[in-house]
Amino acid sequence: MKRAVVVEAPAKVNLVLRVGARRADGYHNVDTLFAAVGLCDRLRMERAAAGIAVEVTGADLGDPRDNLVYRAARAYLDARDERGGVAIRLQKRIPVGGGLGGGSSDAAATLRCLDELFQPPAGVAALTEVARGLGADVPFFLSPSPLALGGGRGDHLTPLPPLPSRPVLLVGSPEGVATAWAYSLLARGRGGGAEGLSDRKPVPLTPARCRDWATVAGMAHNDFEGPIFAARPDLRETVMSLRATSPLPTLMSGSGSPTFAVDRGAEAAARARRRIDRMAGAGQVHLTSTLSSFPSIQPA
């Protein structure tokens, strides 16, 4: 039986994000296309006699017991009535503040690692049920593919064959966007007719339309962009600057504030990075790539 394991927990971007009606549970129905990218947090987990200990480096996340990693570990151990404990070290690299799914990815990685440490394994179906109680994006990071359609809250997944890996430029912002504020802006914007950067009518989001980058780029859209860009012209400026370099999809990810561009190759990505580096007020920039598979768990 393994005593300790390590794993990389990747960020995600939303290549398409359409927000529907609010549900009775307070969430909104969405149609989205998730893609995992190579900017990763790192987790190390070791079995302990009892309890859950979480140590975080790289970011101040407050009380560890409020962290999704702690909540995932607690939910897993409680679900299988496990008396043993775990010591977790989380190294944060993914920017905190929404949009890239770092907390959700960390939670999913915690569930995966615990299922390696405690035998017999609960299995993916049981882990996914636990994941749904932790957050709408968490199940994606348990899916068998780093490319997937999401419906419902985003947790009804259709895994897809990964697209060829492409460079991705992620641009953070010194000022984040609170999710609740983003949804309130979206609601007011729809009432007032706010529009995004694209006036194209949405096409059906189906697996058949997600087989190549050209088609995905033609569908790329985020419903949050219009109202948020009206309130945050700095984010609009970043996206427009990225689009001037003729990439594939260029969007704000999730409800913001990170923005990203999927580029055609390394030279195009380097040009885009130079352009962003010249912009005043641009946040942290990461050059990574889309993933062809999720990182595997390794012995520590």
GROMACS .gro file of C-alpha atoms in nm:
model
  300
    1MET     CA    1   0.000   0.000   0.000
    2LYS     CA    2   0.139   0.342  -0.099
    3ARG     CA    3   0.232   0.579   0.184
    4ALA     CA    4   0.287   0.898  -0.019
    5VAL     CA    5   0.212   1.026  -0.369
    6VAL     CA    6   0.255   1.344  -0.573
    7VAL     CA    7   0.059   1.487  -0.865
    8GLU     CA    8   0.038   1.801  -1.079
    9ALA     CA    9  -0.305   1.969  -1.080
   10PRO     CA   10  -0.358   2.162  -1.407
   11ALA     CA   11  -0.550   2.482  -1.472
   12LYS     CA   12  -0.832   2.498  -1.725
   13VAL     CA   13  -0.969   2.749  -1.971
   14ASN     CA   14  -1.320   2.774  -2.114
   15LEU     CA   15  -1.301   2.775  -2.492
   16VAL     CA   16  -1.677   2.834  -2.498
   17LEU     CA   17  -1.894   2.952  -2.207
   18ARG     CA   18  -2.266   3.017  -2.249
   19VAL     CA   19  -2.469   3.093  -1.938
   20GLY     CA   20  -2.835   2.998  -1.919
   21ALA     CA   21  -3.112   3.036  -1.666
   22ARG     CA   22  -3.064   3.027  -1.292
   23ARG     CA   23  -3.158   2.695  -1.136
   24ALA     CA   24  -3.353   2.619  -0.819
   25ASP     CA   25  -3.025   2.525  -0.645
   26GLY     CA   26  -2.882   2.874  -0.710
   27TYR     CA   27  -2.645   2.767  -0.988
   28HIS     CA   28  -2.691   2.859  -1.355
   29ASN     CA   29  -2.719   2.615  -1.641
   30VAL     CA   30  -2.417   2.647  -1.868
   31ASP     CA   31  -2.286   2.507  -2.193
   32THR     CA   32  -1.908   2.508  -2.193
   33LEU     CA   33  -1.603   2.355  -2.355
   34PHE     CA   34  -1.331   2.288  -2.099
   35ALA     CA   35  -0.964   2.249  -2.191
   36ALA     CA   36  -0.690   2.170  -1.940
   37VAL     CA   37  -0.358   2.353  -1.975
   38GLY     CA   38  -0.009   2.291  -1.847
   39LEU     CA   39   0.008   2.553  -1.573
   40CYS     CA   40  -0.015   2.334  -1.263
   41ASP     CA   41  -0.028   2.336  -0.887
   42ARG     CA   42   0.158   2.051  -0.717
   43LEU     CA   43   0.026   1.832  -0.438
   44ARG     CA   44   0.205   1.580  -0.217
   45MET     CA   45   0.000   1.353   0.009
   46GLU     CA   46   0.112   1.115   0.278
   47ARG     CA   47  -0.096   0.887   0.494
   48ALA     CA   48  -0.117   0.979   0.861
   49ALA     CA   49  -0.253   0.807   1.168
   50ALA     CA   50  -0.546   1.047   1.195
   51GLY     CA   51  -0.666   1.396   1.101
   52ILE     CA   52  -0.608   1.619   0.800
   53ALA     CA   53  -0.311   1.856   0.785
   54VAL     CA   54  -0.280   2.100   0.492
   55GLU     CA   55   0.032   2.310   0.429
   56VAL     CA   56   0.015   2.569   0.149
   57THR     CA   57   0.304   2.754  -0.018
   58GLY     CA   58   0.296   3.004  -0.302
   59ALA     CA   59  -0.024   3.182  -0.202
   60ASP     CA   60  -0.209   3.294   0.108
   61LEU     CA   61  -0.535   3.101   0.106
   62GLY     CA   62  -0.634   3.181   0.465
   63ASP     CA   63  -0.745   2.909   0.704
   64PRO     CA   64  -0.647   2.572   0.546
   65ARG     CA   65  -0.975   2.424   0.672
   66ASP     CA   66  -1.159   2.655   0.432
   67ASN     CA   67  -0.946   2.533   0.139
   68LEU     CA   68  -1.107   2.304  -0.119
   69VAL     CA   69  -0.819   2.061  -0.065
   70TYR     CA   70  -0.915   2.021   0.301
   71ARG     CA   71  -1.284   1.997   0.216
   72ALA     CA   72  -1.213   1.732  -0.050
   73ALA     CA   73  -1.005   1.526   0.191
   74ARG     CA   74  -1.271   1.553   0.460
   75ALA     CA   75  -1.547   1.455   0.219
   76TYR     CA   76  -1.349   1.157   0.088
   77LEU     CA   77  -1.257   1.019   0.429
   78ASP     CA   78  -1.610   1.068   0.561
   79ALA     CA   79  -1.766   0.902   0.255
   80ARG     CA   80  -1.575   0.581   0.316
   81ASP     CA   81  -1.583   0.604   0.698
   82GLU     CA   82  -1.203   0.607   0.701
   83ARG     CA   83  -1.038   0.664   1.040
   84GLY     CA   84  -0.691   0.720   0.899
   85GLY     CA   85  -0.565   1.067   0.813
   86VAL     CA   86  -0.352   1.248   0.559
   87ALA     CA   87  -0.086   1.518   0.545
   88ILE     CA   88  -0.107   1.739   0.235
   89ARG     CA   89   0.140   1.987   0.091
   90LEU     CA   90  -0.001   2.218  -0.175
   91GLN     CA   91   0.231   2.431  -0.386
   92LYS     CA   92   0.025   2.700  -0.560
   93ARG     CA   93   0.128   2.814  -0.907
   94ILE     CA   94  -0.213   2.877  -1.066
   95PRO     CA   95  -0.327   3.237  -0.997
   96VAL     CA   96  -0.594   3.256  -0.730
   97GLY     CA   97  -0.922   3.437  -0.792
   98GLY     CA   98  -1.134   3.243  -1.038
   99GLY     CA   99  -1.131   3.177  -1.410
  100LEU     CA  100  -0.862   2.907  -1.426
  101GLY     CA  101  -1.011   2.650  -1.189
  102GLY     CA  102  -0.709   2.609  -0.963
  103GLY     CA  103  -0.909   2.533  -0.650
  104SER     CA  104  -1.132   2.286  -0.832
  105SER     CA  105  -0.831   2.112  -0.986
  106ASP     CA  106  -0.663   2.086  -0.646
  107ALA     CA  107  -0.980   1.931  -0.501
  108ALA     CA  108  -0.999   1.673  -0.781
  109ALA     CA  109  -0.629   1.593  -0.744
  110THR     CA  110  -0.685   1.539  -0.371
  111LEU     CA  111  -0.963   1.290  -0.441
  112ARG     CA  112  -0.750   1.106  -0.697
  113CYS     CA  113  -0.451   1.085  -0.465
  114LEU     CA  114  -0.653   0.967  -0.167
  115ASP     CA  115  -0.799   0.691  -0.381
  116GLU     CA  116  -0.441   0.576  -0.445
  117LEU     CA  117  -0.349   0.587  -0.076
  118PHE     CA  118  -0.657   0.417   0.070
  119GLN     CA  119  -0.748   0.073  -0.056
  120PRO     CA  120  -0.960  -0.060  -0.206
  121PRO     CA  121  -1.014   0.242  -0.433
  122ALA     CA  122  -1.359   0.394  -0.444
  123GLY     CA  123  -1.336   0.444  -0.821
  124VAL     CA  124  -1.408   0.733  -1.056
  125ALA     CA  125  -1.788   0.717  -1.031
  126ALA     CA  126  -1.781   0.748  -0.651
  127LEU     CA  127  -1.518   1.022  -0.666
  128THR     CA  128  -1.730   1.217  -0.914
  129GLU     CA  129  -2.027   1.211  -0.677
  130VAL     CA  130  -1.807   1.353  -0.401
  131ALA     CA  131  -1.669   1.608  -0.649
  132ARG     CA  132  -2.017   1.740  -0.735
  133GLY     CA  133  -2.064   1.838  -0.372
  134LEU     CA  134  -1.742   2.043  -0.380
  135GLY     CA  135  -1.798   2.259  -0.688
  136ALA     CA  136  -1.934   2.261  -1.042
  137ASP     CA  137  -1.589   2.251  -1.210
  138VAL     CA  138  -1.438   1.975  -0.993
  139PRO     CA  139  -1.577   1.677  -1.192
  140PHE     CA  140  -1.404   1.798  -1.510
  141PHE     CA  141  -1.065   1.736  -1.351
  142LEU     CA  142  -1.167   1.375  -1.284
  143SER     CA  143  -1.275   1.312  -1.643
  144PRO     CA  144  -1.067   1.083  -1.866
  145SER     CA  145  -0.986   1.358  -2.116
  146PRO     CA  146  -0.847   1.712  -2.079
  147LEU     CA  147  -1.107   1.829  -2.332
  148ALA     CA  148  -1.475   1.797  -2.244
  149LEU     CA  149  -1.815   1.952  -2.300
  150GLY     CA  150  -1.993   2.055  -1.981
  151GLY     CA  151  -2.366   2.098  -1.932
  152GLY     CA  152  -2.599   2.144  -1.638
  153ARG     CA  153  -2.396   2.332  -1.375
  154GLY     CA  154  -2.092   2.235  -1.584
  155ASP     CA  155  -2.068   1.896  -1.414
  156HIS     CA  156  -2.255   1.691  -1.679
  157LEU     CA  157  -1.955   1.600  -1.892
  158THR     CA  158  -1.895   1.462  -2.237
  159PRO     CA  159  -1.522   1.379  -2.265
  160LEU     CA  160  -1.379   1.444  -2.612
  161PRO     CA  161  -1.066   1.338  -2.797
  162PRO     CA  162  -0.798   1.599  -2.716
  163LEU     CA  163  -0.711   1.848  -2.987
  164PRO     CA  164  -0.346   1.876  -3.097
  165SER     CA  165  -0.148   2.058  -2.830
  166ARG     CA  166  -0.109   2.432  -2.893
  167PRO     CA  167   0.074   2.708  -2.702
  168VAL     CA  168  -0.143   2.907  -2.460
  169LEU     CA  169  -0.064   3.253  -2.327
  170LEU     CA  170  -0.239   3.318  -1.995
  171VAL     CA  171  -0.259   3.678  -1.877
  172GLY     CA  172  -0.360   3.752  -1.521
  173SER     CA  173  -0.487   4.078  -1.380
  174PRO     CA  174  -0.374   4.262  -1.065
  175GLU     CA  175  -0.742   4.292  -0.977
  176GLY     CA  176  -0.962   3.983  -0.971
  177VAL     CA  177  -1.330   3.947  -1.055
  178ALA     CA  178  -1.564   3.815  -0.787
  179THR     CA  179  -1.793   3.544  -0.927
  180ALA     CA  180  -2.108   3.685  -0.765
  181TRP     CA  181  -2.032   4.030  -0.908
  182ALA     CA  182  -1.977   3.880  -1.253
  183TYR     CA  183  -2.316   3.710  -1.246
  184SER     CA  184  -2.487   4.028  -1.126
  185LEU     CA  185  -2.327   4.222  -1.413
  186LEU     CA  186  -2.437   3.953  -1.657
  187ALA     CA  187  -2.797   3.974  -1.535
  188ARG     CA  188  -2.804   4.354  -1.557
  189GLY     CA  189  -2.627   4.351  -1.893
  190ARG     CA  190  -2.880   4.116  -2.045
  191GLY     CA  191  -3.155   4.342  -1.926
  192GLY     CA  192  -2.981   4.637  -2.086
  193GLY     CA  193  -2.871   4.468  -2.406
  194ALA     CA  194  -2.494   4.464  -2.337
  195GLU     CA  195  -2.294   4.287  -2.607
  196GLY     CA  196  -1.956   4.118  -2.614
  197LEU     CA  197  -1.673   4.152  -2.859
  198SER     CA  198  -1.847   3.923  -3.105
  199ASP     CA  199  -2.195   3.959  -3.253
  200ARG     CA  200  -2.195   3.610  -3.405
  201LYS     CA  201  -2.497   3.398  -3.331
  202PRO     CA  202  -2.403   3.088  -3.130
  203VAL     CA  203  -2.395   2.756  -3.311
  204PRO     CA  204  -2.489   2.431  -3.136
  205LEU     CA  205  -2.210   2.309  -2.908
  206THR     CA  206  -2.171   1.943  -3.008
  207PRO     CA  207  -1.886   1.690  -3.009
  208ALA     CA  208  -1.877   1.699  -3.388
  209ARG     CA  209  -1.790   2.070  -3.375
  210CYS     CA  210  -1.497   2.014  -3.136
  211ARG     CA  211  -1.273   1.804  -3.359
  212ASP     CA  212  -1.036   2.074  -3.488
  213TRP     CA  213  -0.902   2.409  -3.373
  214ALA     CA  214  -1.045   2.605  -3.665
  215THR     CA  215  -1.403   2.507  -3.581
  216VAL     CA  216  -1.350   2.560  -3.209
  217ALA     CA  217  -1.202   2.905  -3.277
  218GLY     CA  218  -1.511   2.989  -3.479
  219MET     CA  219  -1.734   2.901  -3.182
  220ALA     CA  220  -1.517   3.066  -2.915
  221HIS     CA  221  -1.734   3.286  -2.694
  222ASN     CA  222  -1.780   3.383  -2.329
  223ASP     CA  223  -2.111   3.535  -2.219
  224PHE     CA  224  -1.940   3.720  -1.933
  225GLU     CA  225  -1.718   3.927  -2.161
  226GLY     CA  226  -1.971   4.194  -2.263
  227PRO     CA  227  -2.082   4.311  -1.917
  228ILE     CA  228  -1.743   4.262  -1.753
  229PHE     CA  229  -1.554   4.443  -2.028
  230ALA     CA  230  -1.792   4.737  -1.989
  231ALA     CA  231  -1.696   4.756  -1.622
  232ARG     CA  232  -1.331   4.654  -1.670
  233PRO     CA  233  -1.191   4.815  -1.987
  234ASP     CA  234  -0.844   4.691  -1.891
  235LEU     CA  235  -0.956   4.331  -1.953
  236ARG     CA  236  -1.113   4.428  -2.285
  237GLU     CA  237  -0.787   4.598  -2.386
  238THR     CA  238  -0.589   4.284  -2.304
  239VAL     CA  239  -0.816   4.060  -2.510
  240MET     CA  240  -0.816   4.301  -2.804
  241SER     CA  241  -0.437   4.322  -2.790
  242LEU     CA  242  -0.412   3.943  -2.796
  243ARG     CA  243  -0.657   3.919  -3.086
  244ALA     CA  244  -0.443   4.158  -3.287
  245THR     CA  245  -0.175   3.884  -3.303
  246SER     CA  246  -0.414   3.655  -3.502
  247PRO     CA  247  -0.428   3.360  -3.263
  248LEU     CA  248  -0.683   3.082  -3.247
  249PRO     CA  249  -0.936   3.136  -2.961
  250THR     CA  250  -0.879   3.446  -2.745
  251LEU     CA  251  -1.112   3.494  -2.450
  252MET     CA  252  -1.156   3.572  -2.088
  253SER     CA  253  -1.168   3.242  -1.900
  254GLY     CA  254  -1.464   3.161  -1.678
  255SER     CA  255  -1.609   3.464  -1.500
  256GLY     CA  256  -1.267   3.633  -1.508
  257SER     CA  257  -1.034   3.793  -1.466
  258PRO     CA  258  -0.767   3.581  -1.645
  259THR     CA  259  -0.756   3.612  -2.023
  260PHE     CA  260  -0.588   3.375  -2.265
  261ALA     CA  261  -0.492   3.315  -2.626
  262VAL     CA  262  -0.442   2.977  -2.792
  263ASP     CA  263  -0.172   3.034  -3.052
  264ARG     CA  264  -0.088   2.852  -3.372
  265GLY     CA  265   0.276   2.790  -3.278
  266ALA     CA  266   0.569   2.894  -3.062
  267GLU     CA  267   0.662   3.198  -3.274
  268ALA     CA  268   0.308   3.336  -3.263
  269ALA     CA  269   0.295   3.286  -2.887
  270ALA     CA  270   0.627   3.468  -2.845
  271ARG     CA  271   0.498   3.764  -3.047
  272ALA     CA  272   0.183   3.777  -2.838
  273ARG     CA  273   0.386   3.771  -2.518
  274ARG     CA  274   0.607   4.058  -2.634
  275ARG     CA  275   0.296   4.260  -2.713
  276ILE     CA  276   0.145   4.194  -2.370
  277ASP     CA  277   0.474   4.270  -2.195
  278ARG     CA  278   0.464   4.620  -2.347
  279MET     CA  279   0.118   4.689  -2.205
  280ALA     CA  280   0.098   4.902  -1.893
  281GLY     CA  281  -0.083   4.736  -1.604
  282ALA     CA  282  -0.083   4.384  -1.747
  283GLY     CA  283  -0.074   4.115  -1.482
  284GLN     CA  284   0.135   3.802  -1.452
  285VAL     CA  285   0.189   3.621  -1.783
  286HIS     CA  286   0.231   3.244  -1.821
  287LEU     CA  287   0.326   3.067  -2.143
  288THR     CA  288   0.202   2.708  -2.136
  289SER     CA  289   0.012   2.472  -2.369
  290THR     CA  290  -0.306   2.269  -2.391
  291LEU     CA  291  -0.276   1.916  -2.254
  292SER     CA  292  -0.314   1.586  -2.436
  293SER     CA  293  -0.374   1.397  -2.109
  294PHE     CA  294  -0.410   1.469  -1.740
  295PRO     CA  295  -0.094   1.432  -1.528
  296SER     CA  296  -0.056   1.091  -1.366
  297ILE     CA  297  -0.007   1.027  -0.996
  298GLN     CA  298   0.347   0.931  -0.900
  299PRO     CA  299   0.498   0.772  -0.588
  300ALA     CA  300   0.657   1.035  -0.364
   0.00000   0.00000   0.00000
